[in-house]
Amino acid sequence: MIKYISLHRSNNGLSQWNRPLPFALLLLVLVSQSCSIQKHIPEDELLYTGGKIAIETDSILEQEDQLKSELENILRPEPNSKFLGIYPGLYYYYKTQRKKPGFINNWLYKKIGEEPVYVSDVKTYEVDDIIVNRLENHGFFYSNSASTLEKNAEDKTGEAHYTVSIKQPYTLASYQLDSIQEPIYTDIESSINTTQFKKGLRFDLAFLKTERQRIDNDLKSKGYYNFNPDFLIFEADTTRYTSRQFDLYLRLKNAVPKKSLVPYRVEKINIYSDYDIENSAATNDTIRFNNKNFIETESYFNPENLDPFITLKEGDYYNPQESRNTARRLSTIGTYKYVNIQYQEMDSLLTDSTAVLHANIYLSPLNKRALKAELQAVTKSNSFAGPALEFSYSNRNLFKGGEIFNLSTSLGYEFQVGGGNNNPSASSTSIGVKGEVLFPKVLFPFKISDTFFDYSIPKTKTSLGIDYLNRSDLYRLLSGTAEFGYLWNENRYTTHELNPISINYNNLIKTTPEFDEILEDNPFLQQSFDQEFIAGLNYSFTYNEMVDVNKKHQIYANTTVDIAGNVVSLFGKNNADTRTKTFLGLEYAQYAKLDVDFRYHFNFNSDQKIATRLFAGYGMPYGNSDLMPYIKQYYSGGPNSVRAFSIRSLGPGTYEGTEDGSYNNFVDQTGNIRLEANVEYRFPLFSFFKGALFADAGNVWNSKENEALPGGKFSSDFMSQLGIGVGVGLRVDVQGFVIRFDFAAPVHDPTLKEGERYDFQYEETTFNFGIGYPF
């Protein structure tokens, strides 16, 4: 049976392009490609359009599709790229061959141009040899490949045809270890007992390389410090069989050094806790603690605090995984800028059965104290932007245990930009002070074993802050926060944050008559501000593959649970006037809230991607609360939400806001339910400028009817109440610092009557300014 595999470039999409093409350039290319490129091809040449492979087999192939794909990828050369049946890259190559190609043609050639690939460039006999070699690597010995060139003089094109005859592959009959010396014989044999090599497995050179590397990793974990996978060699013997089978033997190469064949034990561990490479000869004091030597020029880091981060133990066999674990754990303390682990071989103690290492851990501290002043350009999720001045002081080793103390003060002035704001005079002034101490260990009433957390030791976080906010023409708010919790990494991708104590205090110390009128017209909003005291716990789980910047498929998932009021309700006192309970004279909130944020990024290459996001949130008030506190409610619209609608102007539900567009729009268009979806295509333009095409959909709702916000209750008709917008964006991305400009217009407005909601309102385009990517 013969099967043909086409190697022509796909004509049905942009995915074949190895360089991004902005939309405007695409239109220009399509127009300019109206003329055929055939007239530009030299008379003695034919354009190479690709190759085809015809496969002949004498047996059924397993994993045939995978083998076909691999053979396709090794055909050379690759033909010129096509898009919608045309050759834009080749076209601009020919344009630049003219005496005066022009600036536009030269620029487009630099962006998308390709030199032509002719039939005369194809060396089919070389490709035949490569195909046969690849088949032999996969066990298909005695296969062959024959090739021909088919030419079409009329179209001035040609293609290569390869006929590949694939023979039945050789399969594994047995796998065994040749006799070698102890102790490495026993350890290699133990590794072979867990191999994936089973009888009937097809011979494959890549499998042999993988097996050799696996055995090397096993030996390294058992102390073979000087072993190398190149010391292993496989031999295949087919003499015993007539049915294309082989016996596989594993042995060591000749003249392998003796020190590579014995395991190493770590005899001594030296930790230089304040190592200075420029002053390495300084006099050091040594403290012996928990079978380790802590060496420092002065009392810098208490050994009992540093010891839990070191997983290496004297007397254990060398294990590179333990070295990596120790280096990672030490790096997470936040006190050191360099962590370097070096092993010293003690050759005088080498025997036929074991050898000895000394482990030296060099820790170079950061400056203990730091003072910093920053002038910032701030943008917030509520569309407010403006300058901010921040002063901060840090002590990175407060109690000689790696504790980090941060004290910061900030002063900011903000005004609302973008989003069609109807109150251009809206502004705010803020003053804040926050103190924070991070302990690189678990502070808990009961002792937790140091080995309970394998990947990293959790940090204990304590913080206390107070903020003053003056929102012009509305109110003045005094708020305080206090938190106690834990933060730790389960692995490279997974992070947990648990705050068993989280306290918020908010007090409207002054309101304007306009804001008082807003509260009087909306009792629900009044109640949400009356809940001055919020005490509870929260937990956040984050899985983040975005740390692998070169990964093609990236997933980010965050789930946050916030519960408040349950403990303080045990001590609450009834208030006859409000029919609610108070704690320390303050009305407290009682609720449960769950947020789920899921993101997926598909990276075409390092320059362009499709980014998607789904968000769902629900807050349930109960007990002492009829609704969620104002600062815990959801809103929709704005630069990090549905960008075609101004901040807080979307929802709840079909609510259309006040007729005059007053502050009432901004303040009370919130809800306790939020759904949102976003998709964005990101591509480069030139230099550090990048572009985006995006679409957003979402809204907020209330689970209870609010007379002041008609149409805001969540119902089964929620899909028809989504606000939807599309837009374009420009980003200035300088080494990860991103300034973002987005222009978006609604295509579905839930405030309109049913039947009139789908309408591309380009005249209502909204401008959004932001710092960083929205998701």
Short mmCIF file of C-alpha atoms in Angstrom, two decimals, residues 24-284:
data_model
loop_
_atom_site.label_atom_id
_atom_site.label_comp_id
_atom_site.label_asym_id
_atom_site.label_seq_id
_atom_site.Cartn_x
_atom_site.Cartn_y
_atom_site.Cartn_z
CA ALA A 24 -2.69 47.11 7.84
CA LEU A 25 0.34 45.48 6.23
CA LEU A 26 -1.74 42.41 5.42
CA LEU A 27 -4.16 44.50 3.39
CA LEU A 28 -1.27 46.13 1.57
CA VAL A 29 0.22 42.74 0.74
CA LEU A 30 -3.05 41.37 -0.61
CA VAL A 31 -3.49 44.35 -2.91
CA SER A 32 0.08 44.31 -4.19
CA GLN A 33 -0.04 40.55 -4.83
CA SER A 34 -2.59 40.91 -7.65
CA CYS A 35 0.21 40.26 -10.13
CA SER A 36 1.70 36.78 -10.49
CA ILE A 37 5.31 36.17 -9.45
CA GLN A 38 5.86 33.77 -12.36
CA LYS A 39 7.17 36.51 -14.59
CA HIS A 40 9.95 37.20 -12.09
CA ILE A 41 11.26 33.61 -12.04
CA PRO A 42 14.44 33.29 -14.17
CA GLU A 43 14.03 31.36 -17.43
CA ASP A 44 16.40 28.56 -16.39
CA GLU A 45 14.79 28.07 -12.96
CA LEU A 46 11.61 26.49 -11.52
CA LEU A 47 10.07 27.52 -8.18
CA TYR A 48 10.23 24.69 -5.67
CA THR A 49 6.76 24.07 -4.17
CA GLY A 50 7.57 21.27 -1.73
CA GLY A 51 7.84 17.52 -1.59
CA LYS A 52 5.68 14.42 -1.31
CA ILE A 53 6.49 11.13 0.38
CA ALA A 54 5.11 7.79 -0.83
CA ILE A 55 5.40 5.11 1.85
CA GLU A 56 5.62 1.41 1.02
CA THR A 57 5.44 -1.05 3.93
CA ASP A 58 5.75 -4.80 4.31
CA SER A 59 3.93 -4.82 7.67
CA ILE A 60 1.57 -2.74 9.80
CA LEU A 61 3.38 0.23 11.35
CA GLU A 62 2.73 1.23 14.94
CA GLN A 63 2.63 5.00 15.61
CA GLU A 64 2.63 5.53 11.87
CA ASP A 65 1.31 9.11 12.10
CA GLN A 66 4.16 10.10 14.37
CA LEU A 67 6.72 8.59 11.99
CA LYS A 68 5.13 10.35 9.01
CA SER A 69 5.29 13.69 10.78
CA GLU A 70 8.97 13.20 11.58
CA LEU A 71 9.83 12.33 7.97
CA GLU A 72 7.97 15.42 6.76
CA ASN A 73 10.00 17.65 9.03
CA ILE A 74 13.38 16.45 7.74
CA LEU A 75 12.73 17.22 4.06
CA ARG A 76 14.97 20.03 2.85
CA PRO A 77 14.84 22.72 1.69
CA GLU A 78 11.55 24.18 2.84
CA PRO A 79 9.51 25.87 0.08
CA ASN A 80 8.65 29.56 0.18
CA SER A 81 5.75 30.55 2.44
CA LYS A 82 2.30 30.96 0.95
CA PHE A 83 -0.70 32.86 2.23
CA LEU A 84 -4.10 32.58 0.56
CA GLY A 85 -2.43 31.07 -2.48
CA ILE A 86 0.12 33.85 -2.93
CA TYR A 87 3.80 34.39 -2.07
CA PRO A 88 4.06 37.80 -0.31
CA GLY A 89 7.59 37.20 1.01
CA LEU A 90 8.86 36.09 -2.40
CA TYR A 91 7.06 38.94 -4.15
CA TYR A 92 8.93 41.58 -2.14
CA TYR A 93 12.22 39.80 -2.75
CA TYR A 94 11.74 40.27 -6.49
CA LYS A 95 10.63 43.88 -5.92
CA THR A 96 13.93 44.68 -4.21
CA GLN A 97 15.91 43.31 -7.17
CA ARG A 98 14.91 46.30 -9.27
CA LYS A 99 17.24 49.25 -9.64
CA LYS A 100 14.98 51.51 -7.58
CA PRO A 101 12.84 49.29 -5.35
CA GLY A 102 11.57 52.14 -3.19
CA PHE A 103 11.43 52.60 0.58
CA ILE A 104 8.15 50.67 1.11
CA ASN A 105 9.35 47.61 -0.82
CA ASN A 106 12.66 47.56 1.05
CA TRP A 107 10.90 47.90 4.41
CA LEU A 108 8.38 45.14 3.63
CA TYR A 109 11.15 42.85 2.42
CA LYS A 110 13.00 43.28 5.72
CA LYS A 111 9.79 42.38 7.57
CA ILE A 112 8.40 39.48 5.55
CA GLY A 113 10.71 38.91 2.58
CA GLU A 114 12.14 35.54 1.60
CA GLU A 115 14.75 34.55 -0.95
CA PRO A 116 13.37 32.17 -3.61
CA VAL A 117 13.82 28.42 -3.30
CA TYR A 118 14.33 26.86 -6.74
CA VAL A 119 14.25 23.23 -7.87
CA SER A 120 17.96 23.51 -8.59
CA ASP A 121 18.51 24.03 -4.84
CA VAL A 122 17.05 20.60 -4.02
CA LYS A 123 19.59 17.82 -3.48
CA THR A 124 17.27 14.80 -3.38
CA TYR A 125 20.07 12.27 -2.99
CA GLU A 126 21.15 13.95 0.25
CA VAL A 127 17.57 13.90 1.53
CA ASP A 128 17.34 10.18 0.65
CA ASP A 129 20.34 9.49 2.88
CA ILE A 130 18.83 11.52 5.73
CA ILE A 131 15.52 9.62 5.45
CA VAL A 132 17.25 6.24 5.57
CA ASN A 133 19.39 7.32 8.54
CA ARG A 134 16.30 8.49 10.43
CA LEU A 135 14.51 5.18 9.74
CA GLU A 136 17.51 3.20 10.99
CA ASN A 137 17.52 5.28 14.18
CA HIS A 138 13.98 4.01 14.73
CA GLY A 139 14.81 0.37 14.07
CA PHE A 140 13.72 0.16 10.43
CA PHE A 141 16.98 -1.30 9.14
CA TYR A 142 17.46 -2.19 5.46
CA SER A 143 14.86 0.40 4.41
CA ASN A 144 15.55 2.64 1.42
CA SER A 145 14.40 5.83 -0.25
CA ALA A 146 14.28 6.78 -3.94
CA SER A 147 13.50 10.22 -5.31
CA THR A 148 12.46 12.02 -8.47
CA LEU A 149 11.79 15.63 -9.44
CA GLU A 150 8.54 16.45 -11.21
CA LYS A 151 8.66 19.67 -13.21
CA ASN A 152 5.85 21.82 -14.61
CA ALA A 153 7.32 24.11 -17.26
CA GLU A 154 4.00 25.86 -17.85
CA ASP A 155 3.58 26.99 -14.22
CA LYS A 156 7.37 27.29 -13.78
CA THR A 157 7.20 25.10 -10.66
CA GLY A 158 8.58 21.76 -9.52
CA GLU A 159 8.28 19.37 -6.59
CA ALA A 160 10.20 16.40 -5.18
CA HIS A 161 8.75 12.90 -4.83
CA TYR A 162 10.29 10.44 -2.37
CA THR A 163 9.32 6.78 -2.40
CA VAL A 164 10.24 5.24 0.96
CA SER A 165 10.26 1.46 1.41
CA ILE A 166 10.02 0.67 5.10
CA LYS A 167 10.93 -2.80 6.34
CA GLN A 168 9.66 -4.53 9.46
CA PRO A 169 11.45 -3.03 12.48
CA TYR A 170 13.73 -4.86 14.90
CA THR A 171 12.21 -5.42 18.36
CA LEU A 172 13.70 -6.09 21.79
CA ALA A 173 13.99 -9.70 22.94
CA SER A 174 15.97 -9.18 26.18
CA TYR A 175 17.77 -6.43 28.12
CA GLN A 176 20.56 -7.24 30.53
CA LEU A 177 23.62 -5.80 32.22
CA ASP A 178 27.11 -7.05 31.49
CA SER A 179 29.30 -8.04 34.37
CA ILE A 180 31.04 -5.00 35.93
CA GLN A 181 32.63 -4.27 39.28
CA GLU A 182 30.87 -3.53 42.55
CA PRO A 183 29.42 -1.40 44.07
CA ILE A 184 28.17 0.24 40.87
CA TYR A 185 26.96 -3.07 39.43
CA THR A 186 24.26 -3.43 42.10
CA ASP A 187 23.12 0.17 41.72
CA ILE A 188 22.87 0.00 37.92
CA GLU A 189 21.05 -3.32 38.16
CA SER A 190 18.57 -1.74 40.59
CA SER A 191 17.94 1.05 38.08
CA ILE A 192 17.47 -1.40 35.19
CA ASN A 193 14.78 -3.20 37.19
CA THR A 194 12.61 -0.07 36.89
CA THR A 195 13.21 0.47 33.17
CA GLN A 196 10.47 1.04 30.60
CA PHE A 197 12.29 -1.28 28.18
CA LYS A 198 10.01 -4.28 27.72
CA LYS A 199 10.10 -7.24 25.38
CA GLY A 200 8.74 -6.32 21.95
CA LEU A 201 9.81 -2.67 22.15
CA ARG A 202 10.97 -1.34 18.78
CA PHE A 203 14.63 -0.37 18.53
CA ASP A 204 14.96 3.40 18.85
CA LEU A 205 18.16 5.37 19.26
CA ALA A 206 16.39 8.18 21.13
CA PHE A 207 15.04 5.65 23.64
CA LEU A 208 18.57 4.40 24.30
CA LYS A 209 19.81 7.95 24.96
CA THR A 210 16.89 8.55 27.33
CA GLU A 211 17.58 5.29 29.15
CA ARG A 212 21.23 6.18 29.57
CA GLN A 213 20.32 9.58 31.03
CA ARG A 214 17.76 7.98 33.37
CA ILE A 215 20.35 5.55 34.74
CA ASP A 216 22.80 8.42 35.23
CA ASN A 217 20.17 10.37 37.23
CA ASP A 218 19.55 7.32 39.42
CA LEU A 219 23.27 6.87 40.05
CA LYS A 220 23.71 10.57 40.86
CA SER A 221 20.96 10.32 43.49
CA LYS A 222 22.89 7.43 45.07
CA GLY A 223 26.10 9.37 45.44
CA TYR A 224 27.98 8.79 42.16
CA TYR A 225 29.27 12.34 42.02
CA ASN A 226 31.73 11.81 39.14
CA PHE A 227 29.68 9.49 36.96
CA ASN A 228 28.83 10.52 33.39
CA PRO A 229 26.17 9.02 31.07
CA ASP A 230 28.80 8.84 28.30
CA PHE A 231 30.47 6.04 30.31
CA LEU A 232 27.55 3.74 29.40
CA ILE A 233 27.40 1.94 26.06
CA PHE A 234 24.68 -0.25 24.54
CA GLU A 235 25.35 -3.22 22.28
CA ALA A 236 22.65 -4.96 20.22
CA ASP A 237 23.05 -8.61 19.18
CA THR A 238 20.84 -10.08 16.43
CA THR A 239 22.77 -13.34 15.80
CA ARG A 240 20.43 -15.52 17.85
CA TYR A 241 17.30 -14.60 15.90
CA THR A 242 15.91 -14.82 12.37
CA SER A 243 12.74 -12.83 13.10
CA ARG A 244 14.19 -9.31 13.38
CA GLN A 245 14.77 -9.38 17.16
CA PHE A 246 17.79 -8.34 19.19
CA ASP A 247 19.31 -8.76 22.62
CA LEU A 248 20.39 -5.50 24.26
CA TYR A 249 23.45 -5.42 26.51
CA LEU A 250 24.53 -2.54 28.72
CA ARG A 251 28.15 -2.22 29.76
CA LEU A 252 30.74 0.36 30.77
CA LYS A 253 33.27 1.79 28.37
CA ASN A 254 36.91 0.88 28.87
CA ALA A 255 39.19 2.98 31.07
CA VAL A 256 36.45 4.63 33.15
CA PRO A 257 38.15 6.51 36.05
CA LYS A 258 37.99 4.74 39.39
CA LYS A 259 36.49 7.75 41.16
CA SER A 260 33.51 7.61 38.78
CA LEU A 261 32.58 4.09 39.92
CA VAL A 262 32.18 4.69 43.66
CA PRO A 263 29.55 6.68 45.58
CA TYR A 264 30.50 9.77 47.57
CA ARG A 265 29.35 10.60 51.09
CA VAL A 266 29.14 14.15 52.43
CA GLU A 267 31.54 14.09 55.37
CA LYS A 268 31.42 17.77 56.31
CA ILE A 269 29.07 20.71 55.68
CA ASN A 270 30.43 24.26 55.99
CA ILE A 271 28.05 27.22 55.79
CA TYR A 272 29.55 30.67 55.23
CA SER A 273 26.55 32.77 56.26
CA ASP A 274 28.08 36.20 55.46
CA TYR A 275 30.53 35.36 52.68
CA ASP A 276 32.24 38.27 50.96
CA ILE A 277 34.18 37.28 47.86
CA GLU A 278 36.30 40.45 48.09
CA ASN A 279 37.24 39.67 51.70
CA SER A 280 37.30 35.86 51.63
CA ALA A 281 40.52 35.70 53.67
CA ALA A 282 38.95 37.41 56.70
CA THR A 283 39.18 35.74 60.09
CA ASN A 284 36.11 33.60 60.69
#
